[in-house]
Tab-separated table of C-alpha atoms and ligand atoms in Angstrom:
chain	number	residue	atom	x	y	z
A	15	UNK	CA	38.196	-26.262	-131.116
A	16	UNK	CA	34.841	-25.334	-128.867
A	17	UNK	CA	35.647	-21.982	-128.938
A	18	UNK	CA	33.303	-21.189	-125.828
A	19	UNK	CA	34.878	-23.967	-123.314
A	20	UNK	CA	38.629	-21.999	-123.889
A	21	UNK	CA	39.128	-20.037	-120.630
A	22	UNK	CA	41.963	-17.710	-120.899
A	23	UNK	CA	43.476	-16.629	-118.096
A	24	UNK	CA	46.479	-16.083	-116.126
A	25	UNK	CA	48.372	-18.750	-114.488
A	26	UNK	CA	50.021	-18.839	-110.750
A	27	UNK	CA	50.505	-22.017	-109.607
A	28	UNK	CA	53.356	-24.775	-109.957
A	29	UNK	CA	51.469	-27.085	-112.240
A	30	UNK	CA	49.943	-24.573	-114.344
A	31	UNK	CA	53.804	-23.076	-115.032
A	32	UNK	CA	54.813	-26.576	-115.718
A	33	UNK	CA	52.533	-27.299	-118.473
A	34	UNK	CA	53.557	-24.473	-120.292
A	35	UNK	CA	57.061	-25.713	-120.278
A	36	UNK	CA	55.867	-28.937	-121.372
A	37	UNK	CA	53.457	-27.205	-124.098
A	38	UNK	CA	57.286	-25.187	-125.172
A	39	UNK	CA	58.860	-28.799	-125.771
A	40	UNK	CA	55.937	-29.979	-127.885
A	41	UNK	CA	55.633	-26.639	-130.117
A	42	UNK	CA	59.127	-25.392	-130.501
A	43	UNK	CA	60.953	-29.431	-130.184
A	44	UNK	CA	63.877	-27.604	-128.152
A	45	UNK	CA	66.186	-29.867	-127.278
A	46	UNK	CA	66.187	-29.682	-123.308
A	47	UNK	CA	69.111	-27.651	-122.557
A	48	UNK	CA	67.090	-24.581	-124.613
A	49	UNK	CA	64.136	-24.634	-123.095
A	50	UNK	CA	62.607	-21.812	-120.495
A	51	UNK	CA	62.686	-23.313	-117.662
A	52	UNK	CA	60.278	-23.674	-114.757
A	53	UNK	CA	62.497	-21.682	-112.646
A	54	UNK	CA	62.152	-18.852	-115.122
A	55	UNK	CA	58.473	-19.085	-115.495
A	56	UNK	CA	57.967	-18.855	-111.646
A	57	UNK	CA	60.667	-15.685	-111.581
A	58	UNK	CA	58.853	-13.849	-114.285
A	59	UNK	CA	55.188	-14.047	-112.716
A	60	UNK	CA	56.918	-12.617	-109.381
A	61	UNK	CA	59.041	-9.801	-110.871
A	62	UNK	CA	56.066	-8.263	-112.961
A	63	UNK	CA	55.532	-10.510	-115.918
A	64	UNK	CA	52.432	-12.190	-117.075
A	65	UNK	CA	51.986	-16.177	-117.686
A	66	UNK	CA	48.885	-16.182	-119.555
A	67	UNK	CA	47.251	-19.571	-120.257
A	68	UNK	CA	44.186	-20.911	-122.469
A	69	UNK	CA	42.672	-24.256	-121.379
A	70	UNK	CA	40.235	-26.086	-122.894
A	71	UNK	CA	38.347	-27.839	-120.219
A	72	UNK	CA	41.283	-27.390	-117.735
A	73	UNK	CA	43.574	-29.103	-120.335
A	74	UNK	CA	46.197	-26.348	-121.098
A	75	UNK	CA	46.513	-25.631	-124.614
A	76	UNK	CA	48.316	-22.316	-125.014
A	77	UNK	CA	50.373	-19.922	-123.485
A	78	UNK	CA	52.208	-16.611	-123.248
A	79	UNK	CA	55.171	-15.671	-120.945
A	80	UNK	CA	56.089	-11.996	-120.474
A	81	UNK	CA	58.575	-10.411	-118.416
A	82	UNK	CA	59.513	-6.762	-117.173
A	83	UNK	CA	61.778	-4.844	-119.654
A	84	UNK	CA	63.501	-1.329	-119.190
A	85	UNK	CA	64.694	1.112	-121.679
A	86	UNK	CA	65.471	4.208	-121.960
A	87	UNK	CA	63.990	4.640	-118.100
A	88	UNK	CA	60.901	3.395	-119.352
A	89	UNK	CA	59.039	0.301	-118.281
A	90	UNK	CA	57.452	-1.666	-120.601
A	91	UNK	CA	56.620	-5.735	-121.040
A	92	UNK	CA	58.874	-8.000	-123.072
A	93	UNK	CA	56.601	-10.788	-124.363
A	94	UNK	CA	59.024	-13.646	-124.706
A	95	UNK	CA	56.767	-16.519	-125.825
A	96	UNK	CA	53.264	-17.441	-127.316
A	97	UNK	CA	52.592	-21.173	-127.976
A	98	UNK	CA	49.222	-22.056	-129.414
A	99	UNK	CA	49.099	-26.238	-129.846
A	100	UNK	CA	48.683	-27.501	-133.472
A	101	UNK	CA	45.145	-28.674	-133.474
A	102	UNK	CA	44.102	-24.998	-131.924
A	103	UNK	CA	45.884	-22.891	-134.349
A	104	UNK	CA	44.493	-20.799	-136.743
A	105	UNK	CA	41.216	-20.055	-135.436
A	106	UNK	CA	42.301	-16.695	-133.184
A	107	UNK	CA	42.881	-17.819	-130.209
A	108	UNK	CA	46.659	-16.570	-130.719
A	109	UNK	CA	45.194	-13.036	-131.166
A	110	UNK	CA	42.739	-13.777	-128.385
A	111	UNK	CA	45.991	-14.594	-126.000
A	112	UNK	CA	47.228	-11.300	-127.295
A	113	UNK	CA	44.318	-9.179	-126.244
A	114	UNK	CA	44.475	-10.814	-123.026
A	115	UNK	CA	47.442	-9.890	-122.436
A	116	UNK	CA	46.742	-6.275	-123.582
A	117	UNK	CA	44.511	-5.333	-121.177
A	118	UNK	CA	46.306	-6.704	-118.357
A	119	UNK	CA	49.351	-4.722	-119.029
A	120	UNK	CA	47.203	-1.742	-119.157
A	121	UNK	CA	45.742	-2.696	-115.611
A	122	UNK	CA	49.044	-2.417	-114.920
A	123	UNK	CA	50.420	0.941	-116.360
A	124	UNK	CA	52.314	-0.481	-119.221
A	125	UNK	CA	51.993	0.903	-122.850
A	126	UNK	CA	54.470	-0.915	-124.812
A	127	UNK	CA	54.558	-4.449	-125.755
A	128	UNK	CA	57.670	-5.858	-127.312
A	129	UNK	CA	58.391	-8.714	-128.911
A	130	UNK	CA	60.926	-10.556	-131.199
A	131	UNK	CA	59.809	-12.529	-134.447
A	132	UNK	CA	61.301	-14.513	-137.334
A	133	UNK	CA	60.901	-12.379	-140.560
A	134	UNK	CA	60.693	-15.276	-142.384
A	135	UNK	CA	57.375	-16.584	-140.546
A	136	UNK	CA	54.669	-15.265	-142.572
A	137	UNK	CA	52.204	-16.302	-140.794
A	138	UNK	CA	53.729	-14.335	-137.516
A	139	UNK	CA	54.349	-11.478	-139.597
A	140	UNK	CA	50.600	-10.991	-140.725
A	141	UNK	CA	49.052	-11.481	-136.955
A	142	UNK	CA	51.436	-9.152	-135.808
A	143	UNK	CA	51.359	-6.452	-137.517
A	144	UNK	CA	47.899	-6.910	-139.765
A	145	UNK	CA	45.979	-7.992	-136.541
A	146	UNK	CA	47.569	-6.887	-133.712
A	147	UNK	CA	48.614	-3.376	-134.981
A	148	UNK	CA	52.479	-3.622	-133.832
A	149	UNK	CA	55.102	-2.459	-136.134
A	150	UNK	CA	58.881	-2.710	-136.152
A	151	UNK	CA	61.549	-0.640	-136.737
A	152	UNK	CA	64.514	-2.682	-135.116
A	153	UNK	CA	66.496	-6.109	-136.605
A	154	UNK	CA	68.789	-8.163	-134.780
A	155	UNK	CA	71.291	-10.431	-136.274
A	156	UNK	CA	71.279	-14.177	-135.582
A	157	UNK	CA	69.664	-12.978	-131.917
A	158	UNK	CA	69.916	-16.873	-130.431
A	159	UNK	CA	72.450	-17.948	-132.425
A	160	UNK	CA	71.379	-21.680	-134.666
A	161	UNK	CA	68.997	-23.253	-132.461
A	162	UNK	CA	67.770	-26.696	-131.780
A	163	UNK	CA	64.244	-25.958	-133.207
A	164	UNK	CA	62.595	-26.737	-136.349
A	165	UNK	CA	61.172	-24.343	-136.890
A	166	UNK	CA	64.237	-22.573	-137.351
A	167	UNK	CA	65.405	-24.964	-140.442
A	168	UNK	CA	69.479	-24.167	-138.866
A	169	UNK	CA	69.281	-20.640	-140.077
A	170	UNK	CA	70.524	-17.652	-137.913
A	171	UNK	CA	68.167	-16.363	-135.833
A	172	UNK	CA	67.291	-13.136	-137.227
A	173	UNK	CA	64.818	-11.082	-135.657
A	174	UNK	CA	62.328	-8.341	-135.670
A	175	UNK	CA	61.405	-6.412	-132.679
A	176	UNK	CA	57.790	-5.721	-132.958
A	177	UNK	CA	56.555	-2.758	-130.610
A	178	UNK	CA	52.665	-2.840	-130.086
A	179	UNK	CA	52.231	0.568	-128.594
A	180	UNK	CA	48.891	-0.576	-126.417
A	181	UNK	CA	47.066	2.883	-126.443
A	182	UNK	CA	48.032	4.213	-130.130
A	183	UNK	CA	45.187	5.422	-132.742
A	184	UNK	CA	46.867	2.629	-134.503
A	185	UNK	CA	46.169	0.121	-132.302
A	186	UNK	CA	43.221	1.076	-130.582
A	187	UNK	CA	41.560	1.947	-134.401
A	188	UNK	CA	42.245	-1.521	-135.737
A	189	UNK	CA	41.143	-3.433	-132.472
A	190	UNK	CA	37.572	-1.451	-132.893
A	191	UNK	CA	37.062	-1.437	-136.746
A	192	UNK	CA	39.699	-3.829	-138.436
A	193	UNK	CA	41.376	-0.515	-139.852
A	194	UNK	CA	44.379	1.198	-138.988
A	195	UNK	CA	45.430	4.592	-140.286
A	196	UNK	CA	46.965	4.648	-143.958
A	197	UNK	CA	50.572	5.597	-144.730
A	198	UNK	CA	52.201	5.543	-147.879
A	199	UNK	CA	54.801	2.491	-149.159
A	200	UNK	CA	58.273	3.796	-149.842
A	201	UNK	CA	59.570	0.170	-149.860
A	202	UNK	CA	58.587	-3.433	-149.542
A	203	UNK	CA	60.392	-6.550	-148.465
A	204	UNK	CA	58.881	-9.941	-149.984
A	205	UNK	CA	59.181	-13.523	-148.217
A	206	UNK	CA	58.276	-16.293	-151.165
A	207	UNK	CA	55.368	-19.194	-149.682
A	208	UNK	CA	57.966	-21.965	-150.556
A	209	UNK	CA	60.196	-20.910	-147.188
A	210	UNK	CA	58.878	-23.032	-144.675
A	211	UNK	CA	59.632	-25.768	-147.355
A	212	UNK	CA	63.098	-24.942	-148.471
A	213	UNK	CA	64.117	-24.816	-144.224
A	214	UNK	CA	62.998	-28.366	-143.788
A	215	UNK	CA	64.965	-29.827	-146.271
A	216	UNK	CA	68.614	-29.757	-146.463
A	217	UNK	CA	68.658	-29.515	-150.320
A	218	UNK	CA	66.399	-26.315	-150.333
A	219	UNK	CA	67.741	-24.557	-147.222
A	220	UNK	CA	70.458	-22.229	-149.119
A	221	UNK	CA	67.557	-20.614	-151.081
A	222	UNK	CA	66.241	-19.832	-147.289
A	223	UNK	CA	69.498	-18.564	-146.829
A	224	UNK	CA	69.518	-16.754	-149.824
A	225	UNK	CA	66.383	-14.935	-148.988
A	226	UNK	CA	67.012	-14.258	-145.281
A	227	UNK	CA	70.662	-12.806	-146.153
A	228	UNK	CA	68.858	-10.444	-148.928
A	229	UNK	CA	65.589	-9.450	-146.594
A	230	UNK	CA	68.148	-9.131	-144.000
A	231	UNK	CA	70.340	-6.130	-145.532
A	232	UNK	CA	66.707	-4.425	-146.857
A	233	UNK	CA	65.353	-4.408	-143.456
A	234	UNK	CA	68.873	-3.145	-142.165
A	235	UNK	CA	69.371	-0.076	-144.809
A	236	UNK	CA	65.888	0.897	-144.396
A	237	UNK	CA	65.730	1.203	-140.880
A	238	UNK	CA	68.640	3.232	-141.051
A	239	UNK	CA	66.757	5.049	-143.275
A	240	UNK	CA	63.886	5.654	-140.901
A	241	UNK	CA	61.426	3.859	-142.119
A	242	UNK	CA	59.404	1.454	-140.150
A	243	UNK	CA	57.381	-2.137	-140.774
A	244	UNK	CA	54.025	-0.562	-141.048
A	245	UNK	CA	51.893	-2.932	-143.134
A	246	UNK	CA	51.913	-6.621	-143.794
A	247	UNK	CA	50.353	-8.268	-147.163
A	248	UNK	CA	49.585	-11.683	-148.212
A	249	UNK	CA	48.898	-12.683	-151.725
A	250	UNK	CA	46.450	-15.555	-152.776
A	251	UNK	CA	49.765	-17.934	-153.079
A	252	UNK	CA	50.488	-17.481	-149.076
A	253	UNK	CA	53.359	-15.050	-149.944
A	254	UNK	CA	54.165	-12.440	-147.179
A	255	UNK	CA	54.793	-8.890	-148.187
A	256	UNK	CA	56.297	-6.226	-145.483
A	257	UNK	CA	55.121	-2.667	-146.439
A	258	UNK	CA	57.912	-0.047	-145.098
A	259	UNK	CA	57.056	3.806	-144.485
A	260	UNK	CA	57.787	6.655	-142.350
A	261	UNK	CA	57.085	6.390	-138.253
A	262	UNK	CA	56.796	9.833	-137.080
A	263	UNK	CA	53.886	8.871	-134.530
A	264	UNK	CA	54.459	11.246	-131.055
A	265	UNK	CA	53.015	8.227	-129.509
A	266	UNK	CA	55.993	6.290	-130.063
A	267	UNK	CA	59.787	6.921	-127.514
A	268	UNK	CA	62.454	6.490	-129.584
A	269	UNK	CA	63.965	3.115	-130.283
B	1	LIG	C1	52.036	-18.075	-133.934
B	1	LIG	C2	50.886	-18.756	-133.197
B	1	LIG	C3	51.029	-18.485	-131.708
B	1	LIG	C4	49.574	-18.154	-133.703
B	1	LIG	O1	48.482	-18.733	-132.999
B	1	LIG	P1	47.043	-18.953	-133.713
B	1	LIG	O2	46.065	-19.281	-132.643
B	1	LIG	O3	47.181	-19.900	-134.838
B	1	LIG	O4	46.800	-17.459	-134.288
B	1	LIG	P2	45.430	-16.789	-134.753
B	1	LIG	O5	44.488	-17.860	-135.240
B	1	LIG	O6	44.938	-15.871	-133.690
B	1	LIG	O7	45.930	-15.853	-135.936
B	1	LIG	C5	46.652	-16.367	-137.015
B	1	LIG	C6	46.337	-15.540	-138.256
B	1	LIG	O8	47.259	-15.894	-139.274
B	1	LIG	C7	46.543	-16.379	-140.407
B	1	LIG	N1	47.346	-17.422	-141.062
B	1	LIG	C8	47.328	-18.744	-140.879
B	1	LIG	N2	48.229	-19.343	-141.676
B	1	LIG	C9	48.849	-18.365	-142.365
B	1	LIG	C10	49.887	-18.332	-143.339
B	1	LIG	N3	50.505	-19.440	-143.752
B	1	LIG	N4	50.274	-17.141	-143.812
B	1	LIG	C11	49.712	-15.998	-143.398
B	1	LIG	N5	48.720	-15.953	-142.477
B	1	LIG	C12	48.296	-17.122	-141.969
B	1	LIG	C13	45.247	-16.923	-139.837
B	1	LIG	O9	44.248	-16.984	-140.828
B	1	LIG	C14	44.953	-15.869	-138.790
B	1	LIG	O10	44.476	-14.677	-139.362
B	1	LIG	P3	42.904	-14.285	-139.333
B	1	LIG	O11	42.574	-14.089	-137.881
B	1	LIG	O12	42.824	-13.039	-140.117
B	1	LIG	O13	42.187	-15.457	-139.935
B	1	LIG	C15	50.878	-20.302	-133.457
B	1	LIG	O14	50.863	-20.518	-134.862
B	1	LIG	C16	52.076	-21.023	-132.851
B	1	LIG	O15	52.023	-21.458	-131.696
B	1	LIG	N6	53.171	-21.162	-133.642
B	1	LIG	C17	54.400	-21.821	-133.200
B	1	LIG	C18	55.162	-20.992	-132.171
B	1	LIG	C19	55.442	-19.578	-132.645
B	1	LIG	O16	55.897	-19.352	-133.754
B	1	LIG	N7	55.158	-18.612	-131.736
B	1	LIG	C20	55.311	-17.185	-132.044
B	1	LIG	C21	56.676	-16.649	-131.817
B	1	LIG	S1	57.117	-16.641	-130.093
């Protein structure tokens, strides 16, 4: 990737909102009748959302769609998609999208980011909440249902909810010195390296299963509990470790 020919920026016209569906088909393989569609893209940029896009000498090769969320009577963006395509990955122009779209909701008067993302994806996990600060304290069950994706090797859709709270020591503290504030581990929750193997193949996918039903009633009890993802680990091996603790930030509304 030539790093300084990516322009990131947000998108607003037709053709710019149609290349990030097509960019959807080619990194998530939806089958057609689950993809975003157009219409949805153009609705979310008018209602408050953000369509961010990175091209690479006008050639689109990621996005991020947002739209407006309300909870609790407070405002705050719900990031629905990021796509980076294949041969970009993994050389931060993810987190790059991410920052992006940081300081435009700010511009805007929004402090909370959400999101929703596969426990299982340890890669995810790490940027999330290792690079981006966010940390969750929510889990849905099977939030999609079994989709047509891949990625998704026919296991529910479970899901996180991770909260970046934009303007937290937290978050502001790791974006300025790669450190966020310490907390102490009451519990972890461990994803093996071997599950993006064993949810390709049909003979391996119960021990996904196996490991997403387990992970699944950990992250349940202990957010009942009150703790919250705080701290993500990887190990030499590409294992993913979630460290749990106690949220008792003021910055934080309640979930
Ligand atoms: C998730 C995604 C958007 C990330 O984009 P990206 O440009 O590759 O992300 P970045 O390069 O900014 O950051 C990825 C980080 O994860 C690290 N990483 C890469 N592979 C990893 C792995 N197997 N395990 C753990 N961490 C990993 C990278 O080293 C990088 O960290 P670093 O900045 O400390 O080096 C991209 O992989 C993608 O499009 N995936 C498919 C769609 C998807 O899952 N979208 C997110 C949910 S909506």
């Amino acid at each position: 990737m030539s790093e300084s020919a990516i322009v990131i920026r947000k998108c607003h016209n037709l053709d710019e909102m149609s290349a990030c569906v097509r960019l959807q088909k080619e990194v998530w393989n939806f089958a057609d009748a689950e993809l975003v569609p157009l219409r949805v893209f153009v609705a979310a940029e008018k209602i408050g959302g953000q369509i961010i896009g990175a091209f690479d000498d006008g050639k689109m090769v990621a996005f991020a769609l947002s739209v407006p969320g309300s909870r609790g009577g407070r405002s705050y963006l719900h990031s629905q998609m990021l796509a980076v395509q294949s041969e970009y990955r993994n050389a931060g122009l993810g987190r790059q999208i991410k920052l992006f779209q940081r300081e435009d909701a700010l511009a805007r008067g929004f402090e909370l980011v959400e999101w929703t993302f596969d426990p299982l994806e340890i890669k995810n996990a790490y940027l999330n909440i290792e690079r981006l600060g966010a940390i969750a304290r929510r889990y849905h069950v099977n939030q999609y249902g079994i989709t047509s994706s891949p990625l998704q090797g026919c296991l529910p859709s479970d899901r996180l909810v991770a909260e970046w709270w934009l303007k937290s020591d937290r978050v502001e503290r790791l974006l300025r010195s790669a450190q966020k504030p310490g907390f102490e581990t009451l519990k972890t929750i461990s994803v093996p390296a071997e599950i993006y193997e064993w949810k390709v193949s049909p003979a391996t996918r119960e021990r996904a299963r196996e490991v997403q039903d387990c992970n699944r009633k950990d992250f349940l009890q202990a957010f009942s509990d009150g703790m919250a993802v705080l701290g993500y680990e990887r190990d030499p091996q590409g294992a993913g470790k979630f460290l749990l603790g106690r949220w008792e930030e003021t910055w934080m509304y309640p979930a």
